[in-house]
PDB file of C-alpha atoms in Angstrom:
ATOM      1  CA  MET E 503     -15.408  18.925  -8.693  1.00 64.00           C
ATOM      2  CA  GLU E 504     -14.306  16.676  -5.824  1.00 85.00           C
ATOM      3  CA  LYS E 505     -11.545  14.181  -6.513  1.00 93.00           C
ATOM      4  CA  TYR E 506     -12.481  10.506  -6.325  1.00 97.00           C
ATOM      5  CA  VAL E 507     -10.932   7.094  -6.896  1.00 98.00           C
ATOM      6  CA  ILE E 508     -12.426   3.826  -8.137  1.00 98.00           C
ATOM      7  CA  THR E 509     -10.680   0.549  -7.380  1.00 98.00           C
ATOM      8  CA  ILE E 510     -11.556  -2.473  -9.491  1.00 98.00           C
ATOM      9  CA  SER E 511     -10.758  -6.040  -8.518  1.00 96.00           C
ATOM     10  CA  ARG E 512     -11.965  -8.861 -10.704  1.00 96.00           C
ATOM     11  CA  GLN E 513     -12.117 -12.544 -11.440  1.00 97.00           C
ATOM     12  CA  PHE E 514     -10.075 -13.635 -14.420  1.00 96.00           C
ATOM     13  CA  GLY E 515     -12.304 -13.726 -17.489  1.00 97.00           C
ATOM     14  CA  SER E 516     -14.935 -11.376 -16.037  1.00 98.00           C
ATOM     15  CA  MET E 517     -13.635  -8.626 -18.390  1.00 97.00           C
ATOM     16  CA  GLY E 518     -12.753  -6.345 -15.475  1.00 97.00           C
ATOM     17  CA  ARG E 519      -9.869  -4.668 -17.283  1.00 95.00           C
ATOM     18  CA  SER E 520     -11.997  -3.963 -20.359  1.00 97.00           C
ATOM     19  CA  ILE E 521     -14.722  -2.570 -18.101  1.00 98.00           C
ATOM     20  CA  ALA E 522     -12.140  -0.324 -16.420  1.00 98.00           C
ATOM     21  CA  GLN E 523     -11.036   0.946 -19.848  1.00 97.00           C
ATOM     22  CA  LYS E 524     -14.634   1.687 -20.852  1.00 98.00           C
ATOM     23  CA  LEU E 525     -15.309   3.370 -17.506  1.00 98.00           C
ATOM     24  CA  SER E 526     -12.193   5.481 -17.979  1.00 98.00           C
ATOM     25  CA  ASN E 527     -13.574   6.685 -21.331  1.00 98.00           C
ATOM     26  CA  ILE E 528     -17.044   7.431 -19.924  1.00 98.00           C
ATOM     27  CA  LEU E 529     -15.765   9.378 -16.915  1.00 97.00           C
ATOM     28  CA  GLU E 530     -12.795  10.873 -18.800  1.00 97.00           C
ATOM     29  CA  ILE E 531     -10.320   9.921 -16.085  1.00 97.00           C
ATOM     30  CA  ASP E 532      -7.125   7.855 -16.168  1.00 95.00           C
ATOM     31  CA  PHE E 533      -6.964   4.211 -15.258  1.00 93.00           C
ATOM     32  CA  LEU E 534      -3.849   2.445 -14.053  1.00 93.00           C
ATOM     33  CA  ASP E 535      -3.151  -1.208 -14.550  1.00 88.00           C
ATOM     34  CA  ARG E 536      -0.034  -2.357 -16.383  1.00 81.00           C
ATOM     35  CA  ASP E 537       1.348   1.197 -16.187  1.00 85.00           C
ATOM     36  CA  ILE E 538       2.082   0.447 -12.530  1.00 87.00           C
ATOM     37  CA  VAL E 539       4.590  -2.214 -13.590  1.00 82.00           C
ATOM     38  CA  GLU E 540       6.465   0.275 -15.779  1.00 87.00           C
ATOM     39  CA  MET E 541       6.488   2.894 -13.003  1.00 90.00           C
ATOM     40  CA  THR E 542       7.718   0.265 -10.519  1.00 87.00           C
ATOM     41  CA  SER E 543      10.480  -0.711 -12.921  1.00 83.00           C
ATOM     42  CA  LYS E 544      11.683   2.910 -13.131  1.00 89.00           C
ATOM     43  CA  ARG E 545      11.538   3.503  -9.371  1.00 88.00           C
ATOM     44  CA  MET E 546      13.357   0.278  -8.526  1.00 88.00           C
ATOM     45  CA  GLY E 547      15.843   0.480 -11.389  1.00 87.00           C
ATOM     46  CA  LEU E 548      14.916  -3.029 -12.494  1.00 79.00           C
ATOM     47  CA  PRO E 549      13.807  -4.339 -15.894  1.00 80.00           C
ATOM     48  CA  VAL E 550      10.067  -4.446 -16.551  1.00 82.00           C
ATOM     49  CA  SER E 551      10.465  -8.172 -17.258  1.00 77.00           C
ATOM     50  CA  MET E 552      11.789  -8.797 -13.745  1.00 77.00           C
ATOM     51  CA  ILE E 553       8.912  -6.897 -12.120  1.00 79.00           C
ATOM     52  CA  SER E 554       6.448  -8.794 -14.316  1.00 73.00           C
ATOM     53  CA  ASN E 555       8.053 -12.147 -13.517  1.00 66.00           C
ATOM     54  CA  GLU E 556       7.771 -11.460  -9.791  1.00 68.00           C
ATOM     55  CA  GLU E 557       4.267 -10.060 -10.056  1.00 63.00           C
ATOM     56  CA  GLU E 558       2.613 -12.474 -12.458  1.00 53.00           C
ATOM     57  CA  ALA E 559       1.295 -15.830 -11.447  1.00 42.00           C
ATOM     58  CA  VAL E 560       1.658 -17.670 -14.737  1.00 34.00           C
ATOM     59  CA  LYS E 561       4.011 -17.588 -17.687  1.00 36.00           C
ATOM     60  CA  ALA E 562       1.559 -17.621 -20.590  1.00 37.00           C
ATOM     61  CA  GLY E 563       0.542 -15.794 -23.721  1.00 38.00           C
ATOM     62  CA  PHE E 564      -1.890 -13.447 -21.973  1.00 40.00           C
ATOM     63  CA  LEU E 565       0.470 -11.954 -19.384  1.00 39.00           C
ATOM     64  CA  GLY E 566      -0.976  -8.465 -19.820  1.00 40.00           C
ATOM     65  CA  ARG E 567      -4.124  -9.658 -18.078  1.00 43.00           C
ATOM     66  CA  ILE E 568      -2.573 -11.905 -15.413  1.00 41.00           C
ATOM     67  CA  TYR E 569      -1.839 -10.544 -11.962  1.00 42.00           C
ATOM     68  CA  PRO E 570      -0.180 -11.177  -9.411  1.00 47.00           C
ATOM     69  CA  LEU E 571       2.054 -12.949  -7.736  1.00 46.00           C
ATOM     70  CA  GLY E 572       3.986 -16.032  -8.715  1.00 47.00           C
ATOM     71  CA  VAL E 573       6.782 -17.796  -6.954  1.00 45.00           C
ATOM     72  CA  GLY E 574       9.727 -15.585  -6.121  1.00 49.00           C
ATOM     73  CA  ILE E 575      11.866 -14.158  -3.344  1.00 50.00           C
ATOM     74  CA  PRO E 576       9.576 -12.810  -0.589  1.00 58.00           C
ATOM     75  CA  SER E 577      11.741  -9.756   0.105  1.00 75.00           C
ATOM     76  CA  ILE E 578      11.580  -8.750  -3.574  1.00 81.00           C
ATOM     77  CA  LYS E 579       7.816  -9.310  -3.604  1.00 83.00           C
ATOM     78  CA  ASP E 580       7.438  -7.186  -0.486  1.00 87.00           C
ATOM     79  CA  GLU E 581       9.564  -4.423  -1.949  1.00 89.00           C
ATOM     80  CA  ILE E 582       7.546  -4.474  -5.182  1.00 89.00           C
ATOM     81  CA  PHE E 583       4.307  -4.289  -3.171  1.00 91.00           C
ATOM     82  CA  GLU E 584       5.637  -1.330  -1.173  1.00 93.00           C
ATOM     83  CA  VAL E 585       6.790   0.542  -4.269  1.00 93.00           C
ATOM     84  CA  GLN E 586       3.513  -0.138  -6.076  1.00 94.00           C
ATOM     85  CA  SER E 587       1.559   1.014  -3.016  1.00 96.00           C
ATOM     86  CA  ASN E 588       3.457   4.306  -3.055  1.00 95.00           C
ATOM     87  CA  ILE E 589       2.878   4.700  -6.807  1.00 95.00           C
ATOM     88  CA  ILE E 590      -0.854   4.161  -6.337  1.00 96.00           C
ATOM     89  CA  LYS E 591      -1.036   6.642  -3.442  1.00 96.00           C
ATOM     90  CA  ASP E 592       1.002   9.232  -5.358  1.00 94.00           C
ATOM     91  CA  TYR E 593      -1.180   8.861  -8.442  1.00 94.00           C
ATOM     92  CA  VAL E 594      -4.407   9.238  -6.489  1.00 96.00           C
ATOM     93  CA  LYS E 595      -3.151  12.554  -5.069  1.00 95.00           C
ATOM     94  CA  LYS E 596      -3.031  13.999  -8.599  1.00 94.00           C
ATOM     95  CA  GLY E 597      -6.733  13.623  -9.365  1.00 94.00           C
ATOM     96  CA  SER E 598      -9.614  11.269 -10.017  1.00 97.00           C
ATOM     97  CA  CYS E 599      -8.614   7.874 -11.398  1.00 97.00           C
ATOM     98  CA  ILE E 600      -9.347   4.158 -11.624  1.00 98.00           C
ATOM     99  CA  ILE E 601      -6.896   1.622 -10.166  1.00 97.00           C
ATOM    100  CA  VAL E 602      -7.135  -1.992 -11.330  1.00 96.00           C
ATOM    101  CA  GLY E 603      -6.020  -4.774  -8.992  1.00 93.00           C
ATOM    102  CA  ARG E 604      -2.987  -4.800  -6.704  1.00 92.00           C
ATOM    103  CA  CYS E 605      -4.986  -4.676  -3.452  1.00 95.00           C
ATOM    104  CA  ALA E 606      -5.806  -1.034  -4.205  1.00 96.00           C
ATOM    105  CA  GLU E 607      -8.981  -1.192  -2.096  1.00 96.00           C
ATOM    106  CA  TYR E 608      -6.746  -1.965   0.910  1.00 96.00           C
ATOM    107  CA  ILE E 609      -3.910   0.395  -0.015  1.00 97.00           C
ATOM    108  CA  LEU E 610      -6.435   3.247  -0.393  1.00 97.00           C
ATOM    109  CA  LYS E 611      -8.621   2.307   2.593  1.00 95.00           C
ATOM    110  CA  ASP E 612      -8.229   5.795   4.080  1.00 95.00           C
ATOM    111  CA  GLU E 613      -9.410   7.577   0.916  1.00 94.00           C
ATOM    112  CA  LYS E 614     -12.700   9.264   1.778  1.00 91.00           C
ATOM    113  CA  ASN E 615     -14.172   9.584  -1.716  1.00 95.00           C
ATOM    114  CA  SER E 616     -13.664   6.080  -3.088  1.00 97.00           C
ATOM    115  CA  LEU E 617     -15.713   3.334  -4.696  1.00 98.00           C
ATOM    116  CA  ASN E 618     -14.354  -0.198  -4.327  1.00 98.00           C
ATOM    117  CA  VAL E 619     -15.753  -2.505  -7.002  1.00 98.00           C
ATOM    118  CA  TYR E 620     -15.486  -6.274  -7.426  1.00 98.00           C
ATOM    119  CA  ILE E 621     -16.366  -7.682 -10.857  1.00 98.00           C
ATOM    120  CA  TYR E 622     -17.227 -11.360 -11.202  1.00 98.00           C
ATOM    121  CA  ALA E 623     -19.102 -13.668 -13.558  1.00 98.00           C
ATOM    122  CA  PRO E 624     -20.268 -17.299 -13.652  1.00 98.00           C
ATOM    123  CA  TYR E 625     -17.585 -19.807 -14.621  1.00 98.00           C
ATOM    124  CA  LYS E 626     -19.159 -20.677 -18.011  1.00 97.00           C
ATOM    125  CA  GLU E 627     -19.417 -17.011 -18.938  1.00 98.00           C
ATOM    126  CA  ARG E 628     -15.779 -16.455 -18.023  1.00 98.00           C
ATOM    127  CA  ILE E 629     -14.734 -19.331 -20.291  1.00 98.00           C
ATOM    128  CA  LYS E 630     -16.861 -17.817 -23.066  1.00 97.00           C
ATOM    129  CA  ASN E 631     -15.191 -14.425 -22.549  1.00 97.00           C
ATOM    130  CA  CYS E 632     -11.728 -15.993 -22.637  1.00 97.00           C
ATOM    131  CA  THR E 633     -12.386 -17.941 -25.831  1.00 97.00           C
ATOM    132  CA  GLY E 634     -14.390 -15.141 -27.476  1.00 96.00           C
ATOM    133  CA  TYR E 635     -12.971 -11.760 -26.459  1.00 92.00           C
ATOM    134  CA  LEU E 636      -9.465 -12.991 -25.655  1.00 91.00           C
ATOM    135  CA  GLY E 637      -9.153 -15.640 -28.374  1.00 94.00           C
ATOM    136  CA  MET E 638      -7.930 -18.392 -26.059  1.00 96.00           C
ATOM    137  CA  GLU E 639      -8.306 -22.147 -26.395  1.00 97.00           C
ATOM    138  CA  GLU E 640     -10.875 -23.521 -23.938  1.00 97.00           C
ATOM    139  CA  LYS E 641      -8.348 -25.703 -22.113  1.00 97.00           C
ATOM    140  CA  ASP E 642      -6.050 -22.687 -21.638  1.00 96.00           C
ATOM    141  CA  ALA E 643      -8.995 -20.594 -20.434  1.00 97.00           C
ATOM    142  CA  LYS E 644      -9.901 -23.189 -17.798  1.00 97.00           C
ATOM    143  CA  ARG E 645      -6.311 -23.462 -16.615  1.00 96.00           C
ATOM    144  CA  LEU E 646      -5.767 -19.705 -16.425  1.00 95.00           C
ATOM    145  CA  ILE E 647      -9.056 -19.063 -14.635  1.00 96.00           C
ATOM    146  CA  ARG E 648      -8.020 -21.570 -11.995  1.00 95.00           C
ATOM    147  CA  GLU E 649      -4.410 -20.395 -11.679  1.00 91.00           C
ATOM    148  CA  VAL E 650      -4.984 -16.644 -11.845  1.00 91.00           C
ATOM    149  CA  ASP E 651      -7.904 -16.673  -9.411  1.00 92.00           C
ATOM    150  CA  THR E 652      -5.781 -18.676  -6.967  1.00 90.00           C
ATOM    151  CA  ALA E 653      -2.831 -16.319  -7.390  1.00 87.00           C
ATOM    152  CA  ARG E 654      -4.990 -13.226  -6.814  1.00 89.00           C
ATOM    153  CA  GLU E 655      -6.531 -14.831  -3.745  1.00 91.00           C
ATOM    154  CA  ASN E 656      -3.074 -15.686  -2.359  1.00 88.00           C
ATOM    155  CA  TYR E 657      -1.829 -12.169  -3.072  1.00 88.00           C
ATOM    156  CA  HIS E 658      -4.657 -10.673  -1.032  1.00 92.00           C
ATOM    157  CA  LYS E 659      -4.068 -13.167   1.786  1.00 91.00           C
ATOM    158  CA  LEU E 660      -0.411 -12.149   1.816  1.00 88.00           C
ATOM    159  CA  TYR E 661      -0.932  -8.374   1.947  1.00 92.00           C
ATOM    160  CA  VAL E 662      -4.433  -7.694   3.319  1.00 94.00           C
ATOM    161  CA  PRO E 663      -4.860  -8.334   7.074  1.00 92.00           C
ATOM    162  CA  GLN E 664      -7.886 -10.462   8.018  1.00 90.00           C
ATOM    163  CA  TYR E 665      -8.660 -11.171   4.365  1.00 94.00           C
ATOM    164  CA  ASN E 666     -11.448 -13.758   3.973  1.00 94.00           C
ATOM    165  CA  SER E 667     -13.155 -13.269   0.635  1.00 94.00           C
ATOM    166  CA  PRO E 668     -12.843 -11.222  -2.580  1.00 93.00           C
ATOM    167  CA  PHE E 669     -16.249  -9.746  -1.659  1.00 94.00           C
ATOM    168  CA  ASP E 670     -14.843  -8.214   1.540  1.00 91.00           C
ATOM    169  CA  ASN E 671     -14.511  -4.437   1.801  1.00 90.00           C
ATOM    170  CA  ARG E 672     -16.340  -3.724  -1.472  1.00 96.00           C
ATOM    171  CA  ASP E 673     -18.934  -1.032  -2.028  1.00 97.00           C
ATOM    172  CA  LEU E 674     -20.220  -2.742  -5.165  1.00 98.00           C
ATOM    173  CA  CYS E 675     -20.044  -6.338  -6.394  1.00 98.00           C
ATOM    174  CA  ILE E 676     -21.370  -6.809  -9.902  1.00 98.00           C
ATOM    175  CA  ASP E 677     -21.880  -9.781 -12.235  1.00 98.00           C
ATOM    176  CA  SER E 678     -20.558  -8.506 -15.563  1.00 98.00           C
ATOM    177  CA  SER E 679     -22.296 -11.309 -17.487  1.00 98.00           C
ATOM    178  CA  LYS E 680     -25.675  -9.692 -16.769  1.00 98.00           C
ATOM    179  CA  TYR E 681     -24.778  -6.295 -18.256  1.00 98.00           C
ATOM    180  CA  GLY E 682     -21.783  -6.809 -20.549  1.00 97.00           C
ATOM    181  CA  ILE E 683     -18.705  -4.604 -20.714  1.00 97.00           C
ATOM    182  CA  ASN E 684     -20.520  -1.398 -21.687  1.00 98.00           C
ATOM    183  CA  GLY E 685     -23.499  -1.915 -19.388  1.00 98.00           C
ATOM    184  CA  THR E 686     -21.340  -2.717 -16.368  1.00 98.00           C
ATOM    185  CA  ALA E 687     -19.177   0.350 -16.993  1.00 98.00           C
ATOM    186  CA  GLU E 688     -22.296   2.513 -17.373  1.00 98.00           C
ATOM    187  CA  ILE E 689     -23.743   1.256 -14.073  1.00 98.00           C
ATOM    188  CA  ILE E 690     -20.514   2.085 -12.229  1.00 98.00           C
ATOM    189  CA  ALA E 691     -20.327   5.486 -13.948  1.00 98.00           C
ATOM    190  CA  GLY E 692     -23.916   6.189 -12.929  1.00 97.00           C
ATOM    191  CA  ILE E 693     -23.086   5.558  -9.276  1.00 97.00           C
ATOM    192  CA  VAL E 694     -20.012   7.781  -9.536  1.00 96.00           C
ATOM    193  CA  ASN E 695     -21.920  10.612 -11.216  1.00 94.00           C
ATOM    194  CA  GLU E 696     -24.731  10.450  -8.670  1.00 92.00           C
ATOM    195  CA  ARG E 697     -22.771   9.902  -5.460  1.00 88.00           C
ATOM    196  CA  MET E 698     -19.163  10.989  -5.843  1.00 86.00           C
ATOM    197  CA  LYS E 699     -18.823  14.059  -8.051  1.00 74.00           C
TER     198      LYS E 699
END
């Protein structure tokens, strides 16, 4: 079976990480998200908390779902990006996998057998997901949607040349509110099974 990689970028509250987890189960391949922070910590010899503080946009109760980058020292940010890029490339060499966030669609632009996915949802549905699935207060959901989306946009502008829109350089853009977590994962898996294996 040919090796392949799926990159997933997402709007905050579109349930992209949960979809990646479900997709990982369906396809029986690994997915990397927060693991990249731990690997970066080991490679750089720095505490996980320091990597997270540099990488995350907001200090809040849902840090496991908030990426990246906040205010910090540019040289440290650049070094973290470089180390994470190498981790992603090294991991992809091992076998088929899913990479969530971190400009993976750009980092892996030379991968021949790849599917670059962008997951989005209408604003009201994202608020509903945050208050329902994630158990957040509505005011916190609204604030985090605004702040995290802005941070992700800025991160791409910083590291992806000629970046214009989160829909750029994607093979598939999908509204998760139409299909739910399971349905969205099944659609992506169907494309993978038909086109990439």
